[in-house]
Amino acid sequence: MGRLSPSASEIVHRIAKQEISCEERVASRIERIARMDRDIHAFLHVAKDDAILRAREIDRRAKRGEKIGRLAGIGIAVKDNICVRGMPATCGSKVLEGFVPPYDATVVERVRAQDGIVLGKTNMDEFAMGNTTQSSAFGPTRNPWDLERVPGGSSGGSAAAVAGSMATLALGSDTGGSVRCPASFCSILGLKPTYGAVSRYGLIPYANSLEQVGPMARRVEDLALLHGIISGHDPRDSTSARHGKAARTSTSMKGLRIGVIKDFFGEGTQEAVGRLVLDAGGELEGLGATVGEARIESLGYALAAYYIVAMAEASSNLSRYDGVRYGASIEKGSADWNEAFARTRTECFGTEVKRRILLGTFVLSAGYYEAYYLKAEKARALLGQEFGKAFRKFDVLMAPTMPVLPPKIGEVVTPLQDYMIDVNTVPANLVGIPSLSVPVGFASGLPVGMQLMAPHFGEETLFAVAASYEARV
Ligand code: GLN
């Protein structure tokens, strides 16, 4: 899928030369969505008229010989927790039904400044909590490779839109794996950028200290292009980095040191998944890299630390949904405001969201704060040190993105089952490093992805490794 299709830059070039019509291209995407999305349900909102109008305008400018942007005519699917002015933003939740943001997120503003075409808003697990897209209040998304299976999550709609060639590019958000998991399950590329590399202004928050907006694509070149456009300092996000420079960037495969995180290949990892990822490591070795074994001593604490921190931050972030300021409101028949707030939250939040608000409030409450939250932050600091040490020996660390193949819809039922499969992706969020999922093939017809991690702001290294791997055949 997609390997042989032209890159975004080639398409832009041909639109600029008027060899192809931007309007026709966008119209054919919209048609494809209408045809395919009945089965897949990647989109919650399709911006048909807006997309066509913008495409026409680009054609007009190309005709006049004016400059067009680096994403001119390229269709982009945007996860429904990223604000696009004038389009609904539900976060996959009933509580935000009817909310239409009056402004663009910085990432959207930057995409549009380069004439990228927002095709619509994509389905997601409610408030980005999950890795199957099953917890969306608007029904699940299906995996384009196998309609009985989940596309991964929480950015499942974005991944399915790209894998199904309904969009060339997509934006997702990754708090603990939500870009990489669906990228892996849908056989596309997905990047969780370095913390602070991409502005979060206009991203409806789940857990601020962990998450980043990340690009998704079928080709490395396109992924790198989109990342280059959305990243960079933004004064409207106080956590956005001013100097996004890597201490060291290695872009040559010759002598590149790759560390395989062995702990991620053991118990809980399906054998076929581990094998394909190790084979990919062998191929990287064939391309000139040296492959060794990396150890991160405290890795076993990462999953617990992640869920404590993520739920704590979520409980505070989600307190703003009271039925007054945004979205849905159940005030009819309520005796007073407190009752109206409680009814809105009880009736409009899904089960998983409520579970996390309760657990998050618990770990932050007096007497438990030290036992849970503070301990989790200590584990996080320790992990940061250990990753730092590993990166003195290796340029890139490698592991399976997901330990399992995409499950069937309805197969992941208990919260613990759901949390456990995040075990390989959450460490990068806890320590803030960039991490990229790259497709490495199929087992029993289902996609498998490898995860590559680099030191802070080492995205260029990840793109270089992925590009060599992509070009190997
Ligand atoms: N599955 C993880 C969670 O539920 C990660 C989600 C995400 O990255 N947004 O928290």
Coordinates of C-alpha atoms and ligand atoms in Angstrom, one line a residue:
M1 CA 0.0 0.0 0.0
G2 CA 1.3 3.4 -0.9
R3 CA 5.0 2.5 -1.5
L4 CA 4.9 3.2 -5.2
S5 CA 2.5 6.2 -5.0
P6 CA 4.2 9.6 -5.6
S7 CA 5.4 11.6 -2.5
A8 CA 3.5 14.7 -1.3
S9 CA 6.3 16.9 -2.6
E10 CA 6.0 15.4 -6.1
I11 CA 2.2 16.0 -6.1
V12 CA 2.7 19.6 -4.9
H13 CA 5.2 20.1 -7.7
R14 CA 2.8 18.7 -10.3
I15 CA -0.1 20.9 -9.0
A16 CA 2.2 24.0 -9.2
K17 CA 3.0 23.1 -12.8
Q18 CA -0.8 22.6 -13.4
E19 CA -0.2 19.0 -14.5
I20 CA -2.9 17.9 -12.1
S21 CA -5.8 19.8 -10.7
C22 CA -5.9 20.2 -7.0
E23 CA -9.7 20.3 -7.1
E24 CA -10.0 17.0 -8.9
R25 CA -7.5 15.4 -6.5
V26 CA -9.3 16.6 -3.4
A27 CA -12.7 15.6 -4.9
S28 CA -11.5 12.1 -5.5
R29 CA -10.3 11.8 -1.9
I30 CA -13.7 12.9 -0.7
E31 CA -15.3 10.4 -3.0
R32 CA -13.0 7.7 -1.7
I33 CA -14.0 8.6 1.9
A34 CA -17.7 8.4 1.0
R35 CA -17.1 5.0 -0.5
M36 CA -14.8 3.4 2.1
D37 CA -15.7 5.0 5.3
R38 CA -19.1 3.4 5.5
D39 CA -17.2 0.2 6.5
I40 CA -14.1 1.7 8.3
H41 CA -15.6 4.7 10.1
A42 CA -12.3 6.7 10.4
F43 CA -14.0 10.1 10.2
L44 CA -16.4 11.8 12.6
H45 CA -16.7 14.8 10.3
V46 CA -15.9 15.3 6.6
A47 CA -15.2 18.8 5.6
K48 CA -16.2 18.4 2.0
D49 CA -17.2 21.9 1.0
D50 CA -14.4 23.6 2.8
A51 CA -11.8 21.2 1.2
I52 CA -13.1 21.7 -2.3
L53 CA -13.2 25.6 -1.9
R54 CA -9.6 25.6 -0.7
A55 CA -8.5 23.3 -3.5
R56 CA -10.1 25.6 -6.1
E57 CA -8.3 28.5 -4.6
I58 CA -4.9 26.7 -4.9
D59 CA -5.6 25.9 -8.6
R60 CA -6.4 29.5 -9.2
R61 CA -3.1 30.6 -7.6
A62 CA -1.2 27.9 -9.6
K63 CA -2.8 29.2 -12.8
R64 CA -1.6 32.8 -12.0
G65 CA 1.9 31.4 -11.4
E66 CA 1.8 32.4 -7.7
K67 CA 3.7 30.5 -5.1
I68 CA 1.8 27.6 -3.5
G69 CA 2.7 26.0 -0.1
R70 CA 4.7 22.8 0.6
L71 CA 1.5 20.9 1.3
A72 CA -0.7 22.4 -1.5
G73 CA -3.5 20.0 -2.3
I74 CA -2.4 17.3 0.1
G75 CA -5.3 15.8 2.1
I76 CA -4.8 15.7 5.9
A77 CA -7.0 14.0 8.4
V78 CA -7.0 15.6 11.9
K79 CA -7.7 13.8 15.1
D80 CA -10.9 15.0 16.8
N81 CA -9.0 16.4 19.9
I82 CA -7.2 18.9 17.7
C83 CA -9.1 22.2 17.2
V84 CA -9.9 23.3 13.6
R85 CA -11.9 26.5 13.4
G86 CA -15.5 25.9 12.4
M87 CA -15.3 22.1 12.6
P88 CA -16.7 20.1 15.5
A89 CA -14.2 18.8 18.1
T90 CA -15.8 16.0 20.2
C91 CA -12.7 14.1 21.5
G92 CA -14.9 11.0 20.8
S93 CA -17.1 12.0 23.8
K94 CA -20.7 12.9 24.2
V95 CA -19.7 15.6 26.7
L96 CA -18.3 17.7 23.8
E97 CA -21.1 17.0 21.4
G98 CA -22.0 20.3 19.6
F99 CA -18.7 22.0 20.5
V100 CA -17.2 23.9 17.6
P101 CA -13.9 25.6 18.4
P102 CA -13.6 29.2 17.3
Y103 CA -9.8 28.9 16.5
D104 CA -7.2 26.7 14.9
A105 CA -4.6 24.7 16.8
T106 CA -1.1 25.9 16.0
V107 CA -0.4 22.7 14.1
V108 CA -3.5 23.2 12.0
E109 CA -2.6 26.9 11.4
R110 CA 0.9 25.7 10.2
V111 CA -0.5 23.0 7.9
R112 CA -2.9 25.5 6.4
A113 CA -0.2 28.2 6.0
Q114 CA 1.4 25.6 3.7
D115 CA -1.9 25.0 1.8
G116 CA -2.6 21.6 3.3
I117 CA -6.2 20.5 3.0
V118 CA -8.0 19.4 6.1
L119 CA -10.3 16.7 4.9
G120 CA -12.1 16.2 8.2
K121 CA -11.9 15.1 11.9
T122 CA -11.1 11.5 12.9
N123 CA -12.4 9.1 15.4
M124 CA -10.6 8.3 18.6
D125 CA -10.9 6.7 21.9
E126 CA -12.9 9.0 24.2
F127 CA -10.5 11.7 25.3
A128 CA -7.6 9.7 23.8
M129 CA -7.8 7.1 26.6
G130 CA -7.3 3.7 25.1
N131 CA -5.5 1.9 22.2
T132 CA -8.4 0.4 20.2
T133 CA -10.7 3.3 19.2
Q134 CA -13.5 1.2 20.7
S135 CA -14.2 3.6 23.5
S136 CA -15.4 6.4 21.1
A137 CA -18.9 7.4 22.0
F138 CA -19.6 7.4 18.3
G139 CA -18.8 3.7 17.6
P140 CA -15.5 2.0 16.8
T141 CA -13.2 2.4 13.8
R142 CA -12.2 -0.7 11.8
N143 CA -8.8 -1.7 10.6
P144 CA -8.6 -1.3 6.8
W145 CA -6.4 -4.5 6.7
D146 CA -9.0 -6.6 8.4
L147 CA -12.4 -5.1 9.2
E148 CA -13.0 -7.4 12.1
R149 CA -10.0 -5.9 13.9
V150 CA -9.2 -2.7 15.7
P151 CA -7.0 -0.1 14.0
G152 CA -5.3 0.6 17.3
G153 CA -5.7 3.8 19.3
S154 CA -6.3 6.3 20.4
S155 CA -5.6 8.0 17.0
G156 CA -7.3 5.0 15.2
G157 CA -9.3 7.1 12.8
S158 CA -6.3 9.0 11.7
A159 CA -4.3 5.8 11.1
A160 CA -7.1 4.1 9.3
A161 CA -7.7 7.2 7.0
V162 CA -4.0 7.1 6.0
A163 CA -3.8 3.3 5.6
G164 CA -7.0 3.3 3.6
S165 CA -5.5 6.0 1.3
M166 CA -8.4 8.3 2.2
A167 CA -5.9 10.9 3.4
T168 CA -2.2 11.2 2.5
L169 CA -1.2 12.5 5.9
A170 CA -2.8 12.7 9.3
L171 CA -2.3 14.3 12.7
G172 CA -2.7 12.3 15.9
S173 CA -1.8 12.8 19.5
D174 CA 0.5 10.5 21.5
T175 CA 0.2 10.6 25.3
G176 CA 1.4 7.0 25.9
G177 CA 1.5 5.5 22.4
S178 CA -1.6 6.8 20.6
V179 CA 0.2 7.7 17.4
R180 CA 2.6 4.8 17.3
C181 CA 0.1 2.0 18.3
P182 CA -2.4 2.7 15.5
A183 CA 0.5 3.4 13.1
S184 CA 1.8 -0.1 13.9
F185 CA -1.6 -1.8 13.7
C186 CA -2.4 -0.1 10.3
S187 CA 1.1 -0.6 8.7
I188 CA 1.9 3.1 8.4
L189 CA 4.6 5.4 10.0
G190 CA 3.8 7.4 13.1
L191 CA 6.0 9.7 15.1
K192 CA 5.8 10.8 18.8
P193 CA 8.0 13.9 18.6
T194 CA 10.3 15.0 21.4
Y195 CA 8.3 16.7 24.2
G196 CA 8.2 20.4 23.5
A197 CA 9.1 20.0 19.7
V198 CA 5.5 20.5 18.6
S199 CA 3.0 23.1 20.0
R200 CA 0.1 21.7 22.0
Y201 CA -1.9 25.0 21.6
G202 CA -5.3 23.9 20.5
L203 CA -4.8 20.2 21.5
I204 CA -7.6 19.4 23.9
P205 CA -5.5 18.0 26.8
Y206 CA -5.5 14.6 28.4
A207 CA -2.1 14.5 30.2
N208 CA 0.0 17.6 29.5
S209 CA 3.4 16.4 30.7
L210 CA 3.3 13.4 28.5
E211 CA 1.6 14.3 25.2
Q212 CA 2.6 15.6 21.8
V213 CA 0.9 16.0 18.5
G214 CA 2.5 13.7 16.0
P215 CA 2.4 13.1 12.2
M216 CA 1.3 10.0 10.4
A217 CA 2.1 9.0 6.8
R218 CA 2.7 6.1 4.4
R219 CA 6.2 7.3 3.4
V220 CA 9.1 8.5 5.4
E221 CA 9.7 11.6 3.2
D222 CA 6.0 12.7 3.8
L223 CA 6.3 12.1 7.5
A224 CA 9.4 14.2 7.8
L225 CA 7.9 17.0 5.7
L226 CA 4.8 17.2 8.0
H227 CA 6.9 17.1 11.1
G228 CA 9.1 19.9 9.8
I229 CA 6.0 22.0 9.2
I230 CA 4.3 21.5 12.5
S231 CA 7.3 21.6 14.8
G232 CA 9.1 24.7 16.1
H233 CA 8.6 27.2 18.9
D234 CA 5.2 28.6 19.7
P235 CA 4.8 31.4 22.3
R236 CA 1.2 30.2 22.9
D237 CA 2.5 26.9 24.4
S238 CA 4.7 27.5 27.4
T239 CA 6.2 24.0 27.2
S240 CA 7.2 24.5 23.6
A241 CA 11.0 24.4 23.2
R242 CA 13.0 27.4 21.9
H243 CA 16.1 25.5 20.8
G244 CA 15.0 22.2 19.4
K245 CA 18.5 20.9 18.6
A246 CA 19.9 17.4 19.2
A247 CA 23.1 17.0 21.0
R248 CA 24.2 14.6 18.3
T249 CA 22.5 13.7 15.0
S250 CA 23.6 10.6 13.2
T251 CA 22.1 10.3 9.7
S252 CA 24.5 7.7 8.2
M253 CA 23.8 4.0 8.6
K254 CA 27.5 3.3 8.5
G255 CA 28.5 2.6 12.1
L256 CA 25.1 3.7 13.5
R257 CA 24.8 2.0 16.9
I258 CA 21.4 0.4 17.5
G259 CA 20.5 -1.0 20.9
V260 CA 17.8 -3.7 21.0
I261 CA 15.8 -3.5 24.2
K262 CA 15.7 -7.2 25.1
D263 CA 13.2 -6.8 27.9
F264 CA 10.6 -5.9 25.3
F265 CA 10.9 -9.2 23.5
G266 CA 10.1 -11.5 26.4
E267 CA 6.9 -12.5 28.2
G268 CA 3.8 -10.9 26.7
T269 CA 5.3 -10.4 23.3
Q270 CA 3.8 -12.6 20.6
E271 CA 6.5 -14.6 19.0
A272 CA 5.8 -13.6 15.4
V273 CA 5.9 -9.9 16.4
G274 CA 9.3 -10.3 18.1
R275 CA 10.7 -12.3 15.2
L276 CA 9.7 -9.7 12.5
V277 CA 11.2 -6.9 14.6
L278 CA 14.5 -8.7 15.1
D279 CA 14.6 -9.5 11.4
A280 CA 14.3 -5.8 10.7
G281 CA 17.2 -5.2 13.1
G282 CA 19.2 -7.8 11.1
E283 CA 18.4 -5.8 7.9
L284 CA 19.6 -2.6 9.6
E285 CA 22.8 -4.4 10.4
G286 CA 23.0 -5.3 6.7
L287 CA 22.8 -1.6 5.9
G288 CA 25.8 -0.8 7.9
A289 CA 24.6 -0.4 11.5
T290 CA 26.0 -2.2 14.5
V291 CA 23.3 -3.9 16.6
G292 CA 23.8 -4.6 20.3
E293 CA 21.7 -5.3 23.4
A294 CA 20.5 -2.4 25.5
R295 CA 19.3 -2.6 29.1
I296 CA 17.1 -0.2 30.9
E297 CA 17.0 -1.4 34.5
S298 CA 13.8 0.3 35.7
L299 CA 11.7 -0.5 32.7
G300 CA 9.4 -2.6 34.8
Y301 CA 8.1 0.5 36.6
A302 CA 7.2 2.4 33.5
L303 CA 3.7 1.2 32.9
A304 CA 2.5 1.7 36.5
A305 CA 4.2 5.1 36.6
Y306 CA 2.6 6.1 33.3
Y307 CA -0.9 5.3 34.4
I308 CA -0.6 7.1 37.7
V309 CA 0.7 10.3 36.1
A310 CA -1.7 10.1 33.1
M311 CA -4.7 9.6 35.3
A312 CA -3.7 12.3 37.8
E313 CA -3.3 14.8 35.0
A314 CA -6.5 13.7 33.3
S315 CA -8.6 14.1 36.5
S316 CA -7.6 17.7 36.7
N317 CA -7.9 18.4 32.9
L318 CA -11.4 16.9 32.7
S319 CA -12.8 18.9 35.5
R320 CA -13.6 21.6 33.0
Y321 CA -16.5 19.7 31.5
D322 CA -19.5 20.8 33.5
G323 CA -22.1 21.3 30.8
V324 CA -21.8 25.0 31.1
R325 CA -18.7 26.0 29.2
Y326 CA -18.6 23.5 26.4
G327 CA -20.7 20.9 24.7
A328 CA -23.5 18.9 26.1
S329 CA -25.5 19.9 29.1
I330 CA -28.1 18.0 31.1
E331 CA -29.7 20.7 33.3
K332 CA -33.3 20.0 32.7
G333 CA -35.0 18.8 35.8
S334 CA -32.0 19.4 38.0
A335 CA -32.7 21.1 41.3
D336 CA -29.5 23.1 41.4
W337 CA -26.2 23.6 39.5
N338 CA -24.4 20.9 41.5
E339 CA -26.9 18.4 40.4
A340 CA -26.8 19.6 36.8
F341 CA -22.9 19.3 36.8
A342 CA -23.1 15.8 38.3
R343 CA -25.8 14.7 35.8
T344 CA -23.9 16.0 32.8
R345 CA -20.7 14.2 33.9
T346 CA -22.5 11.0 34.9
E347 CA -24.5 10.7 31.7
C348 CA -22.0 12.1 29.1
F349 CA -18.6 10.6 30.1
G350 CA -18.0 7.0 29.2
T351 CA -17.0 4.3 31.7
E352 CA -13.2 4.4 31.1
V353 CA -13.1 8.2 31.4
K354 CA -15.0 8.1 34.7
R355 CA -12.7 5.3 36.0
R356 CA -9.6 7.4 35.2
I357 CA -11.1 10.6 36.8
L358 CA -11.8 8.6 40.0
L359 CA -8.4 6.9 40.1
G360 CA -6.6 10.1 39.2
T361 CA -8.3 12.0 42.0
F362 CA -7.4 9.2 44.4
V363 CA -3.7 9.2 43.6
L364 CA -3.6 13.0 44.1
S365 CA -5.5 13.1 47.4
A366 CA -3.9 13.8 50.7
G367 CA -2.2 10.8 52.2
Y368 CA -1.9 9.0 48.9
Y369 CA 0.0 11.6 47.0
E370 CA 3.4 10.5 48.3
A371 CA 2.6 6.8 48.0
Y372 CA 1.5 7.0 44.3
Y373 CA 2.0 10.2 42.4
L374 CA 5.3 11.2 44.0
K375 CA 6.7 7.6 43.6
A376 CA 5.6 7.6 40.0
E377 CA 7.5 10.8 39.3
K378 CA 10.6 9.4 41.0
A379 CA 10.4 6.3 38.7
R380 CA 10.1 8.6 35.8
A381 CA 13.2 10.5 36.8
L382 CA 15.1 7.3 37.2
L383 CA 14.0 6.1 33.7
G384 CA 15.2 9.4 32.3
Q385 CA 18.7 8.8 33.7
E386 CA 18.8 5.2 32.5
F387 CA 17.7 6.2 28.9
G388 CA 20.4 8.9 29.0
K389 CA 23.0 6.3 29.9
A390 CA 21.8 3.9 27.2
F391 CA 22.1 6.7 24.6
R392 CA 25.8 7.1 25.5
K393 CA 26.2 3.6 24.1
F394 CA 23.7 3.7 21.3
D395 CA 22.4 6.2 18.8
V396 CA 19.0 4.5 18.5
L397 CA 17.0 2.1 20.7
M398 CA 14.7 -0.5 19.1
A399 CA 11.7 -2.6 20.3
P400 CA 8.4 -3.8 18.9
T401 CA 5.9 -0.9 18.9
M402 CA 3.1 -3.2 20.1
P403 CA 3.8 -6.6 21.8
V404 CA 0.7 -8.1 20.0
L405 CA -1.0 -8.2 16.6
P406 CA -4.2 -6.0 16.3
P407 CA -6.9 -7.6 18.4
K408 CA -10.4 -8.3 17.2
I409 CA -13.1 -5.7 17.9
G410 CA -14.5 -6.6 21.3
E411 CA -11.5 -8.8 22.2
V412 CA -9.8 -6.3 24.6
V413 CA -12.4 -6.0 27.4
T414 CA -10.8 -5.5 30.8
P415 CA -9.0 -2.2 31.6
L416 CA -5.9 -4.2 32.5
Q417 CA -5.7 -5.9 29.1
D418 CA -6.0 -2.5 27.6
Y419 CA -3.3 -0.9 29.7
M420 CA -0.9 -3.8 29.4
I421 CA -0.3 -3.5 25.7
D422 CA 1.0 0.0 26.1
V423 CA 4.1 -1.4 27.9
N424 CA 6.5 -0.6 25.0
T425 CA 5.3 2.8 24.1
V426 CA 4.9 4.6 27.4
P427 CA 8.6 4.9 28.3
A428 CA 9.2 7.4 25.5
N429 CA 6.4 9.7 26.8
L430 CA 7.7 9.4 30.4
V431 CA 11.2 10.6 29.4
G432 CA 10.2 12.9 26.6
I433 CA 12.3 11.3 23.8
P434 CA 11.2 11.0 20.1
S435 CA 9.9 7.6 19.0
L436 CA 8.9 6.4 15.6
S437 CA 6.9 3.4 14.6
V438 CA 7.9 1.8 11.2
P439 CA 6.1 -1.0 9.5
V440 CA 8.2 -4.1 9.2
G441 CA 5.8 -6.6 7.6
F442 CA 2.9 -8.8 8.3
A443 CA 2.3 -11.9 10.5
S444 CA -0.8 -14.0 9.7
G445 CA -1.8 -11.1 7.3
L446 CA -1.7 -8.5 10.1
P447 CA 0.7 -5.5 10.4
V448 CA 3.7 -5.4 12.7
G449 CA 5.7 -2.2 13.6
M450 CA 9.1 -1.6 15.1
Q451 CA 9.7 1.3 17.4
L452 CA 12.8 3.4 17.1
M453 CA 13.8 5.8 19.8
A454 CA 16.5 8.5 19.8
P455 CA 17.7 11.1 22.3
H456 CA 15.8 14.4 22.7
F457 CA 15.4 16.2 19.4
G458 CA 17.0 13.3 17.5
E459 CA 14.1 13.1 15.0
E460 CA 16.4 13.4 12.0
T461 CA 18.3 10.3 13.1
L462 CA 15.0 8.4 13.2
F463 CA 13.9 9.6 9.8
A464 CA 17.3 8.6 8.4
V465 CA 17.1 5.1 9.7
A466 CA 13.5 4.7 8.6
A467 CA 14.4 6.1 5.1
S468 CA 17.2 3.6 4.7
Y469 CA 15.0 0.8 5.8
E470 CA 12.2 1.9 3.4
A471 CA 14.6 2.1 0.5
R472 CA 16.3 -1.3 1.2
V473 CA 14.5 -3.3 -1.5
Ligands
GLN1 N1 -3.4 3.9 25.7 C1 -2.7 4.9 26.5 C2 -3.8 5.5 27.4 O1 -4.9 5.1 27.4 C3 -2.2 6.0 25.6 C4 -3.2 6.9 25.0 C5 -2.6 8.0 24.3 O2 -1.4 8.0 23.9 N2 -3.4 9.1 24.2 O3 -3.5 6.3 28.2

